[in-house]
PDB file of C-alpha atoms in Angstrom:
ATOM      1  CA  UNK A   1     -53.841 120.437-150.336  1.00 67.00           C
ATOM      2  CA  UNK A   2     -52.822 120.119-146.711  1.00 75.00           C
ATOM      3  CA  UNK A   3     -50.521 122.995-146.766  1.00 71.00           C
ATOM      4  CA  UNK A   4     -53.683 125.306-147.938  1.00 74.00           C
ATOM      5  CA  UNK A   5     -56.247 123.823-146.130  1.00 76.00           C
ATOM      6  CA  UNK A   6     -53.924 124.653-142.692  1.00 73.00           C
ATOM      7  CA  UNK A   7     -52.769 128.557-144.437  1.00 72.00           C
ATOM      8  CA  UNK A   8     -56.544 129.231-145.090  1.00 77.00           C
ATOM      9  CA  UNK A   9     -57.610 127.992-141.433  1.00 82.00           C
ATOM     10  CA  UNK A  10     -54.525 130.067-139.732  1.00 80.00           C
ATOM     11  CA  UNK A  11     -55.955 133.301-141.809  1.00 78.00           C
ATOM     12  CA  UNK A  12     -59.115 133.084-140.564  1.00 82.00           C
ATOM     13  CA  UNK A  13     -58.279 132.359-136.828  1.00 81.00           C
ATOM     14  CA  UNK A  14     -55.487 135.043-137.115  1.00 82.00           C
ATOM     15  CA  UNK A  15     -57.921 137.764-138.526  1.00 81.00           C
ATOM     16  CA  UNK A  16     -59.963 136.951-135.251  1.00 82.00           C
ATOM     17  CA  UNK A  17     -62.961 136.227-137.651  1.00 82.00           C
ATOM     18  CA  UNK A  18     -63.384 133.348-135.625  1.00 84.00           C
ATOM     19  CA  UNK A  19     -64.149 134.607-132.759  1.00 86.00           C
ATOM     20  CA  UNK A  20     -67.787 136.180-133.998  1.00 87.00           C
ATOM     21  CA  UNK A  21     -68.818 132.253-134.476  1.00 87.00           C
ATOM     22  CA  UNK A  22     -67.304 131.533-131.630  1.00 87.00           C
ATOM     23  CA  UNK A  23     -69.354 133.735-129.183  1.00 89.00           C
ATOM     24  CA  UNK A  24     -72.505 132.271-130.551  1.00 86.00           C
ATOM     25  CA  UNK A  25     -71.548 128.629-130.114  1.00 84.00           C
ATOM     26  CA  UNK A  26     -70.219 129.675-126.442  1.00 85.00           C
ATOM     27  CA  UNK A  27     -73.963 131.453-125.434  1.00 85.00           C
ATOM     28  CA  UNK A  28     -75.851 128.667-126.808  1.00 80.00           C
ATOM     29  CA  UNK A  29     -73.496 126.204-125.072  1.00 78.00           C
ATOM     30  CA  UNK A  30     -74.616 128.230-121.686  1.00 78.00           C
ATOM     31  CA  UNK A  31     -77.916 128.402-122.858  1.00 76.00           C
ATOM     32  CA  UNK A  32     -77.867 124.550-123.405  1.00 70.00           C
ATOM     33  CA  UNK A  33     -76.503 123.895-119.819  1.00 67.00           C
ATOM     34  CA  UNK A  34     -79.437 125.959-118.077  1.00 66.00           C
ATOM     35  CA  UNK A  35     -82.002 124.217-119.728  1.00 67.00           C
ATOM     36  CA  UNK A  36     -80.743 120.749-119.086  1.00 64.00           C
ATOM     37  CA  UNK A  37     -83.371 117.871-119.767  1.00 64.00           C
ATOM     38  CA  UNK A  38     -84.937 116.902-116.364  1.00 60.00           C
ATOM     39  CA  UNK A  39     -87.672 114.713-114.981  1.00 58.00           C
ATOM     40  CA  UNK A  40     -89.257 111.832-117.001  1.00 53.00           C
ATOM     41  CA  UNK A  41     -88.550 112.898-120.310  1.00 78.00           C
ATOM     42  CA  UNK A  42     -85.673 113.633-119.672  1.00 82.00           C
ATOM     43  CA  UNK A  43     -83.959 110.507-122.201  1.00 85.00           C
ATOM     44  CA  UNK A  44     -86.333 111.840-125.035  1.00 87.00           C
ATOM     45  CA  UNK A  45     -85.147 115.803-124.370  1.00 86.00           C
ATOM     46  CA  UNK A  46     -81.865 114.871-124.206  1.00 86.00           C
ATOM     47  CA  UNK A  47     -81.825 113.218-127.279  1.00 88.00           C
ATOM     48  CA  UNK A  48     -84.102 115.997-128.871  1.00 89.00           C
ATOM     49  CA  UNK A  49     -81.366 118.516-127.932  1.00 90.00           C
ATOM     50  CA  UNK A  50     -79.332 116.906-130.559  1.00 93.00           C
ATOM     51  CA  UNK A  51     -81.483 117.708-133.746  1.00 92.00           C
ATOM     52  CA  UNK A  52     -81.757 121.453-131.716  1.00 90.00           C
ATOM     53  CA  UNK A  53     -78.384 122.022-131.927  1.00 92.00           C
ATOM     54  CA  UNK A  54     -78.092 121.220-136.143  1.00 93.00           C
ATOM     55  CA  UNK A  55     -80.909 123.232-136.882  1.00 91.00           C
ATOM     56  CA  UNK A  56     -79.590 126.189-134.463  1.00 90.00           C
ATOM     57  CA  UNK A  57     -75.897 126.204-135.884  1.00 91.00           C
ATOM     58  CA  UNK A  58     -76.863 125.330-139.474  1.00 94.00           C
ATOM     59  CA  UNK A  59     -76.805 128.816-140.134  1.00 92.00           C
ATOM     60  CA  UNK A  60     -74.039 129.450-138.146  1.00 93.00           C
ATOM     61  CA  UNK A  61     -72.180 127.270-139.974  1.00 94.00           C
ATOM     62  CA  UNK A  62     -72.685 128.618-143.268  1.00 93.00           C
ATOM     63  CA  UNK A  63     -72.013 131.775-142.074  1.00 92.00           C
ATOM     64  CA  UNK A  64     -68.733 130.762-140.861  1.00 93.00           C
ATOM     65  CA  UNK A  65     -67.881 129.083-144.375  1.00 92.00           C
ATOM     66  CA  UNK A  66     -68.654 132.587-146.166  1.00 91.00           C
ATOM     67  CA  UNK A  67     -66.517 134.236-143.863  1.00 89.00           C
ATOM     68  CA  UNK A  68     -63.484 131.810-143.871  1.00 91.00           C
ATOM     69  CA  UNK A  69     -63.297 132.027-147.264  1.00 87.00           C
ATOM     70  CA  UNK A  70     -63.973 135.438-147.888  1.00 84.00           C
ATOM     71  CA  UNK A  71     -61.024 136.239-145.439  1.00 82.00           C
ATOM     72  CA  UNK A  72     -58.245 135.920-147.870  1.00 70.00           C
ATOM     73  CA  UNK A  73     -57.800 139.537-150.254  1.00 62.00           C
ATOM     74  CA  UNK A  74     -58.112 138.657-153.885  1.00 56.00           C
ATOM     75  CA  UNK A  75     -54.497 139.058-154.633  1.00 49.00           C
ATOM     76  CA  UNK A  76     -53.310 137.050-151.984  1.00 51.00           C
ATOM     77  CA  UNK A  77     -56.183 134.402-153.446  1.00 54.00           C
ATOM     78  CA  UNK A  78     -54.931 134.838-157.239  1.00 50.00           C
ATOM     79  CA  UNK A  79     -51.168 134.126-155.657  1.00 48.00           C
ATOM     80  CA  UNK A  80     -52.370 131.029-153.796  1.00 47.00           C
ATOM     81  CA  UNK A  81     -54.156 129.704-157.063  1.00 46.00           C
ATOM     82  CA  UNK A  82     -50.717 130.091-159.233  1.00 46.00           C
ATOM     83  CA  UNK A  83     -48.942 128.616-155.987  1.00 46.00           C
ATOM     84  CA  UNK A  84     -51.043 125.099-156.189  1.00 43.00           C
ATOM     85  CA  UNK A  85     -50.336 124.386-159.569  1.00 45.00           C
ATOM     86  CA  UNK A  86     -53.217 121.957-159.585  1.00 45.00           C
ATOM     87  CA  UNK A  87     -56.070 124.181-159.727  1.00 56.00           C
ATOM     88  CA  UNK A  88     -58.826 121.817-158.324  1.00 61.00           C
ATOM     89  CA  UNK A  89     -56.588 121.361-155.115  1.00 59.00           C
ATOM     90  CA  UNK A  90     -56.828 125.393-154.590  1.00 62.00           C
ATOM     91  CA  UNK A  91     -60.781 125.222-154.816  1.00 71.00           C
ATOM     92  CA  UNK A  92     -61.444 122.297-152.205  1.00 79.00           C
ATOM     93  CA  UNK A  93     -59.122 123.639-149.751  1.00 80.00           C
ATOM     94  CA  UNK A  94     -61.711 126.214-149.453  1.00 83.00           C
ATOM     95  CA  UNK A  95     -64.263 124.246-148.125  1.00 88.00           C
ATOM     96  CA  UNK A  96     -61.973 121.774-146.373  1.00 90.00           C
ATOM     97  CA  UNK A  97     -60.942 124.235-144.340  1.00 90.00           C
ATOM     98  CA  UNK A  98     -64.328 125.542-143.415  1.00 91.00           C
ATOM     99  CA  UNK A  99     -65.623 122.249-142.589  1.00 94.00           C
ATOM    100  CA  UNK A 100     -62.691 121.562-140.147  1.00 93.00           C
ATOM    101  CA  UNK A 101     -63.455 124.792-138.497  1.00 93.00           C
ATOM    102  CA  UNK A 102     -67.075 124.064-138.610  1.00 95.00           C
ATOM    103  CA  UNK A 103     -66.406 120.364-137.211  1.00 94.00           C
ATOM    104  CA  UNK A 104     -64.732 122.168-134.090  1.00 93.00           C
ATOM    105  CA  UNK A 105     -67.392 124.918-133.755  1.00 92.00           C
ATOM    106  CA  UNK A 106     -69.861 120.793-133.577  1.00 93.00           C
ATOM    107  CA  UNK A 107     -67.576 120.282-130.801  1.00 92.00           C
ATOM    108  CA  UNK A 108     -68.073 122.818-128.539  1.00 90.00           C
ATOM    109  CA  UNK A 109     -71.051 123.481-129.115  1.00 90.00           C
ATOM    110  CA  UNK A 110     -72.315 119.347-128.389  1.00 91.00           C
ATOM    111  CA  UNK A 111     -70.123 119.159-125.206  1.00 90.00           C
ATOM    112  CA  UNK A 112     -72.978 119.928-123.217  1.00 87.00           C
ATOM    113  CA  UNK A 113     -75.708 117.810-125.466  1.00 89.00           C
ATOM    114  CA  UNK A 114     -73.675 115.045-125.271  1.00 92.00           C
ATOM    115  CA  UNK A 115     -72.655 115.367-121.446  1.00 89.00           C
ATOM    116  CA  UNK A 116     -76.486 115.798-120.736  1.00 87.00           C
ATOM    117  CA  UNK A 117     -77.417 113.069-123.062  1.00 88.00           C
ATOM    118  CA  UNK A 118     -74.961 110.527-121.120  1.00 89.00           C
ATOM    119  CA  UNK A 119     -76.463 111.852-117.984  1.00 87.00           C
ATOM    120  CA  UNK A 120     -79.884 111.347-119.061  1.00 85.00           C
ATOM    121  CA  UNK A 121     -79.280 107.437-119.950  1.00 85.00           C
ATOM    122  CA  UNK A 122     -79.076 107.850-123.218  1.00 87.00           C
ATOM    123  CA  UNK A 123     -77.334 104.862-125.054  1.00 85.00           C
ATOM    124  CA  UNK A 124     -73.986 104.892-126.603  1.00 89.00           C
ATOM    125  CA  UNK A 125     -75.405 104.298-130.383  1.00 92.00           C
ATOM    126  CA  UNK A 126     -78.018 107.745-129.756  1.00 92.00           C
ATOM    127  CA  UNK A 127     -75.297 109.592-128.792  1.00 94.00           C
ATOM    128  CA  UNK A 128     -72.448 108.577-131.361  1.00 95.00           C
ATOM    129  CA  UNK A 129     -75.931 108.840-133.844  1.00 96.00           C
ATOM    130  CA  UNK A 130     -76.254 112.309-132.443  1.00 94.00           C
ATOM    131  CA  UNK A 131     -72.775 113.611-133.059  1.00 96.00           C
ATOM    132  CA  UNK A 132     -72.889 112.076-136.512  1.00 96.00           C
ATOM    133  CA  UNK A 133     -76.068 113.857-137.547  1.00 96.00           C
ATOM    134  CA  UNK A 134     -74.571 117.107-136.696  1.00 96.00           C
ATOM    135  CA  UNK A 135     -71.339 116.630-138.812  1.00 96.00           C
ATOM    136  CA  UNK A 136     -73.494 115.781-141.558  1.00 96.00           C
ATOM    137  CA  UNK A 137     -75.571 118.746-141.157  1.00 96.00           C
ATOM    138  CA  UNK A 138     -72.557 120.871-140.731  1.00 95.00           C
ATOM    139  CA  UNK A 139     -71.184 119.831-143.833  1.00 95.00           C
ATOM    140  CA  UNK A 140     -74.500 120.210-145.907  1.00 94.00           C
ATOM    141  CA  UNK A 141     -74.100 124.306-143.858  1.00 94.00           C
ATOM    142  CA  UNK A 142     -70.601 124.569-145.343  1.00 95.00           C
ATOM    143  CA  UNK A 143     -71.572 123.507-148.702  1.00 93.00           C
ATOM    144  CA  UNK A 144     -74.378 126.445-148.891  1.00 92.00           C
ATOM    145  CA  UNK A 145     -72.330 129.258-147.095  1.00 91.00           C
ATOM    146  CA  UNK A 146     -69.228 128.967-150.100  1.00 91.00           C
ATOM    147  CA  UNK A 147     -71.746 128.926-152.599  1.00 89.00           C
ATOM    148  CA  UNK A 148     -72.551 132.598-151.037  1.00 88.00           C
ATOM    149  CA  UNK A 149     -68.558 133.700-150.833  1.00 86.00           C
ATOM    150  CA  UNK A 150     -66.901 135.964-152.792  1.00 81.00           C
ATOM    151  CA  UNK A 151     -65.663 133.623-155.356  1.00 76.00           C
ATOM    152  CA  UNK A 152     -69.026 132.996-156.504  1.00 82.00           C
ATOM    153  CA  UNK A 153     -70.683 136.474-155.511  1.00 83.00           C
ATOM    154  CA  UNK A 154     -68.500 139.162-155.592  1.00 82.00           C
ATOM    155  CA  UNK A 155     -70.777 141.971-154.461  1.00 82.00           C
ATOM    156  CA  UNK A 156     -70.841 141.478-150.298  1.00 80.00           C
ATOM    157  CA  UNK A 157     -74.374 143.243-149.959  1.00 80.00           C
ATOM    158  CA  UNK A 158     -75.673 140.420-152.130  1.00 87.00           C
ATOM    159  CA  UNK A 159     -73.850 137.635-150.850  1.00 85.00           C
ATOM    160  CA  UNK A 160     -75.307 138.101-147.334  1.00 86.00           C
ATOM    161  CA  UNK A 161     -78.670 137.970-149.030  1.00 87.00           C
ATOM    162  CA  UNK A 162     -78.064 135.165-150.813  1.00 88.00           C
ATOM    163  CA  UNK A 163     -76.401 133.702-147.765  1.00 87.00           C
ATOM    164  CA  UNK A 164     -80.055 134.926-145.360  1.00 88.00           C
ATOM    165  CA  UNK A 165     -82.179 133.315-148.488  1.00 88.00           C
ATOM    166  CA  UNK A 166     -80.468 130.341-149.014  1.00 84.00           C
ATOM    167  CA  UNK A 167     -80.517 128.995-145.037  1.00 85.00           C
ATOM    168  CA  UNK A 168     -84.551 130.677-145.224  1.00 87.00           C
ATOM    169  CA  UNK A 169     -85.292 128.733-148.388  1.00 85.00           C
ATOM    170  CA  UNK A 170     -83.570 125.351-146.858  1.00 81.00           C
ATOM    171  CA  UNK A 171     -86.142 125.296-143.888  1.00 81.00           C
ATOM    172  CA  UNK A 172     -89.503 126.628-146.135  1.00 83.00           C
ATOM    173  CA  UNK A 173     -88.813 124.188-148.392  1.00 83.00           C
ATOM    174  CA  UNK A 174     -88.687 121.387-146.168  1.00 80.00           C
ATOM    175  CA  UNK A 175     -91.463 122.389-144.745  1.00 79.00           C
ATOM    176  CA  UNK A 176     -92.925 121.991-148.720  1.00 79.00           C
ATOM    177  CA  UNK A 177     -93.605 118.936-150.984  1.00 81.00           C
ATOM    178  CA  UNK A 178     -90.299 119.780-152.050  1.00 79.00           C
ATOM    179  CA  UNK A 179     -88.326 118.845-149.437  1.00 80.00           C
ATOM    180  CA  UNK A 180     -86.438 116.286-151.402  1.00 81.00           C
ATOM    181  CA  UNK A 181     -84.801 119.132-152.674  1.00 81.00           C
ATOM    182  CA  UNK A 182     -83.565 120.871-149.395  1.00 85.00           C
ATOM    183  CA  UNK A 183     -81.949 119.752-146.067  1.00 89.00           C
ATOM    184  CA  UNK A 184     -83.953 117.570-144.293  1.00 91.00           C
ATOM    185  CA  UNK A 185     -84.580 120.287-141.512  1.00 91.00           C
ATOM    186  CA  UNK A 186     -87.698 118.918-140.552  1.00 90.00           C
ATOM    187  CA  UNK A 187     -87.059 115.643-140.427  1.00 92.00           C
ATOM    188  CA  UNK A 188     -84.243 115.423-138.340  1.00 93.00           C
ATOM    189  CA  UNK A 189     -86.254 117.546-135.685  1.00 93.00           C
ATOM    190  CA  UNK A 190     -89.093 115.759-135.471  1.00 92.00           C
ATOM    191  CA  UNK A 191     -87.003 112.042-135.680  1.00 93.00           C
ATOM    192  CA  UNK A 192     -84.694 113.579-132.218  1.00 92.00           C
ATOM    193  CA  UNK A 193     -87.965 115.270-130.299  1.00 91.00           C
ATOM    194  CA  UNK A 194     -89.012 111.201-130.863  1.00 91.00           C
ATOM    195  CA  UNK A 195     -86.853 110.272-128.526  1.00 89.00           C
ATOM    196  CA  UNK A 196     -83.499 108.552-129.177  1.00 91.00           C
ATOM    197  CA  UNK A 197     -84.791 105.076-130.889  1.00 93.00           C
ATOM    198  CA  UNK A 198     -86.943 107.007-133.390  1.00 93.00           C
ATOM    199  CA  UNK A 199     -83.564 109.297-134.097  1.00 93.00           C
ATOM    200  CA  UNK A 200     -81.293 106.222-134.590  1.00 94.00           C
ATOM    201  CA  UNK A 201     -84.155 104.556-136.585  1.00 95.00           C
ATOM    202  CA  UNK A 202     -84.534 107.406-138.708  1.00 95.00           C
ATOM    203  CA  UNK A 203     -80.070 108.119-139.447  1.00 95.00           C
ATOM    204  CA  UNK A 204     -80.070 106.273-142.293  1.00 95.00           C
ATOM    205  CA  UNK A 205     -82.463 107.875-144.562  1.00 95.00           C
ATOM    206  CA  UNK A 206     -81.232 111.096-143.369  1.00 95.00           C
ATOM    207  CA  UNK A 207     -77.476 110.905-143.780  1.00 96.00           C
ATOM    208  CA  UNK A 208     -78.045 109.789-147.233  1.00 96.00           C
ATOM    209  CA  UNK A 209     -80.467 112.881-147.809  1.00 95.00           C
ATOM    210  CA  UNK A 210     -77.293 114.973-146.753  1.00 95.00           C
ATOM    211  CA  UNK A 211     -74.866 113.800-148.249  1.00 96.00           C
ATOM    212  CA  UNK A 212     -76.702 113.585-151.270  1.00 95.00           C
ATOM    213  CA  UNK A 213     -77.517 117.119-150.709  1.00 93.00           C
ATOM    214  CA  UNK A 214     -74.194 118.338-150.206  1.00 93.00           C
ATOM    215  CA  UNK A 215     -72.760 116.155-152.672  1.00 94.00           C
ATOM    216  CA  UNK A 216     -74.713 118.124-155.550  1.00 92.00           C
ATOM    217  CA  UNK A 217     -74.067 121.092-154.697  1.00 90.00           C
ATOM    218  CA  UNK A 218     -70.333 120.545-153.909  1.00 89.00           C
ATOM    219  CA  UNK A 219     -70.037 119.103-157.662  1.00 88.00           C
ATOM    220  CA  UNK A 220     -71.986 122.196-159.039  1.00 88.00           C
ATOM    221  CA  UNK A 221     -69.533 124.719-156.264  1.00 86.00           C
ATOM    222  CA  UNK A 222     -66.168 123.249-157.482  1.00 82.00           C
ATOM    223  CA  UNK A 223     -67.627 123.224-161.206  1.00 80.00           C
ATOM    224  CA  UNK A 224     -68.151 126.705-160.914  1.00 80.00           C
ATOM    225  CA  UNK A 225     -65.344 128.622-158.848  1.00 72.00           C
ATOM    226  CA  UNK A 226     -62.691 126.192-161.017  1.00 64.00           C
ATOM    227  CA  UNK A 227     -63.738 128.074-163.654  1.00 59.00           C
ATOM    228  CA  UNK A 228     -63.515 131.390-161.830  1.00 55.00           C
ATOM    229  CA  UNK A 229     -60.083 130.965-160.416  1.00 52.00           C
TER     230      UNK A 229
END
């Protein structure tokens, strides 16, 4: 598992497929630092930033997920299968290795949130509450962009559609009485603008409506491309 979770990663980073989520994280990271909270808000902006940043990469994220796994040729992908002899291994290194490249696209891209949120006087548990809401949320974004990858939709035109719809249906739905069934987009925006007490307060509930979330749909993803492989 280890061994293809680390060949998948080096793939992507050595096709320099990387670097297109990379630029994005790096502009809103700049973007981030000129607009530093100031003034006396500046605890409840800081903290605000946080729930920002999830809903601003959550597409990014899933678009790096697609990408990463769409980066190995189908040969080289049927090889790998045969090569793991445990077939469930060779579909969650997939993932696994987007979400470790998606966990260090979190961390550059909350240097600045977090810097600015220490800054600000922004407790320890806000901050550490914070990070942990983003790696959430970046899982949940890796879950829905390998639902979109080849493995699952072969024809690229429609994948990127599916890929467009399914981050555009996650945020109209929670807008909807059905946001039980989507990310909790919403909600973790309007808990961080709160200010950092209401975004600890609120952590709980939300974590377990991600991981929930993710958890479905990661059953239903390795259901389906184990059957595909």
């Amino acid at each position: 598992m280890i061994a293809l979770v680390h060949f998948q990663v080096s793939g992507y980073v050595r096709s320099l497929r990387v670097l297109h989520p990379l630029i994005v994280v790096l502009l809103f990271m700049a973007l981030v630092l000129l607009q530093g909270p100031s003034g006396d808000d500046a605890r409840t902006l800081a903290a605000g930033t946080f729930g920002d940043v999830a809903a601003f990469a959550f597409p990014v994220w899933a678009w790096t997920a697609r990408a990463l796994l769409d980066t190995q040729p189908d040969e080289q992908r049927a090889l790998s299968a045969t090569a793991a002899r445990y077939r469930p291994a060779f579909v969650l290194a997939g993932p696994l290795a987007a979400y470790a490249v998606n966990l260090c696209l979190a961390g550059l891209v909350l240097v600045a949130p977090v810097a600015q949120a220490l800054a600000a006087g922004v407790g320890g548990t806000a901050v550490v509450t914070g990070v942990a809401l983003n790696a959430l949320v970046a899982a949940a974004a890796t879950v829905l962009g390998v639902w979109t990858s080849r493995a699952i939709i072969p024809d690229p035109g429609l994948s990127v559609l599916m890929l467009l719809g399914g981050v555009t249906a996650a945020l109209l739905l929670s807008l909807s009485p059905l946001s039980w069934a989507a990310v909790p987009m919403v909600e973790w925006l309007r808990a961080a603008q709160d200010g950092p007490e209401a975004l600890v307060s609120a952590f709980p509930g939300l974590a377990l409506h991600l991981v929930l979330w993710s958890a479905v749909l990661g059953i239903a993803y390795a259901a389906t491309a184990r059957n595909r492989v």
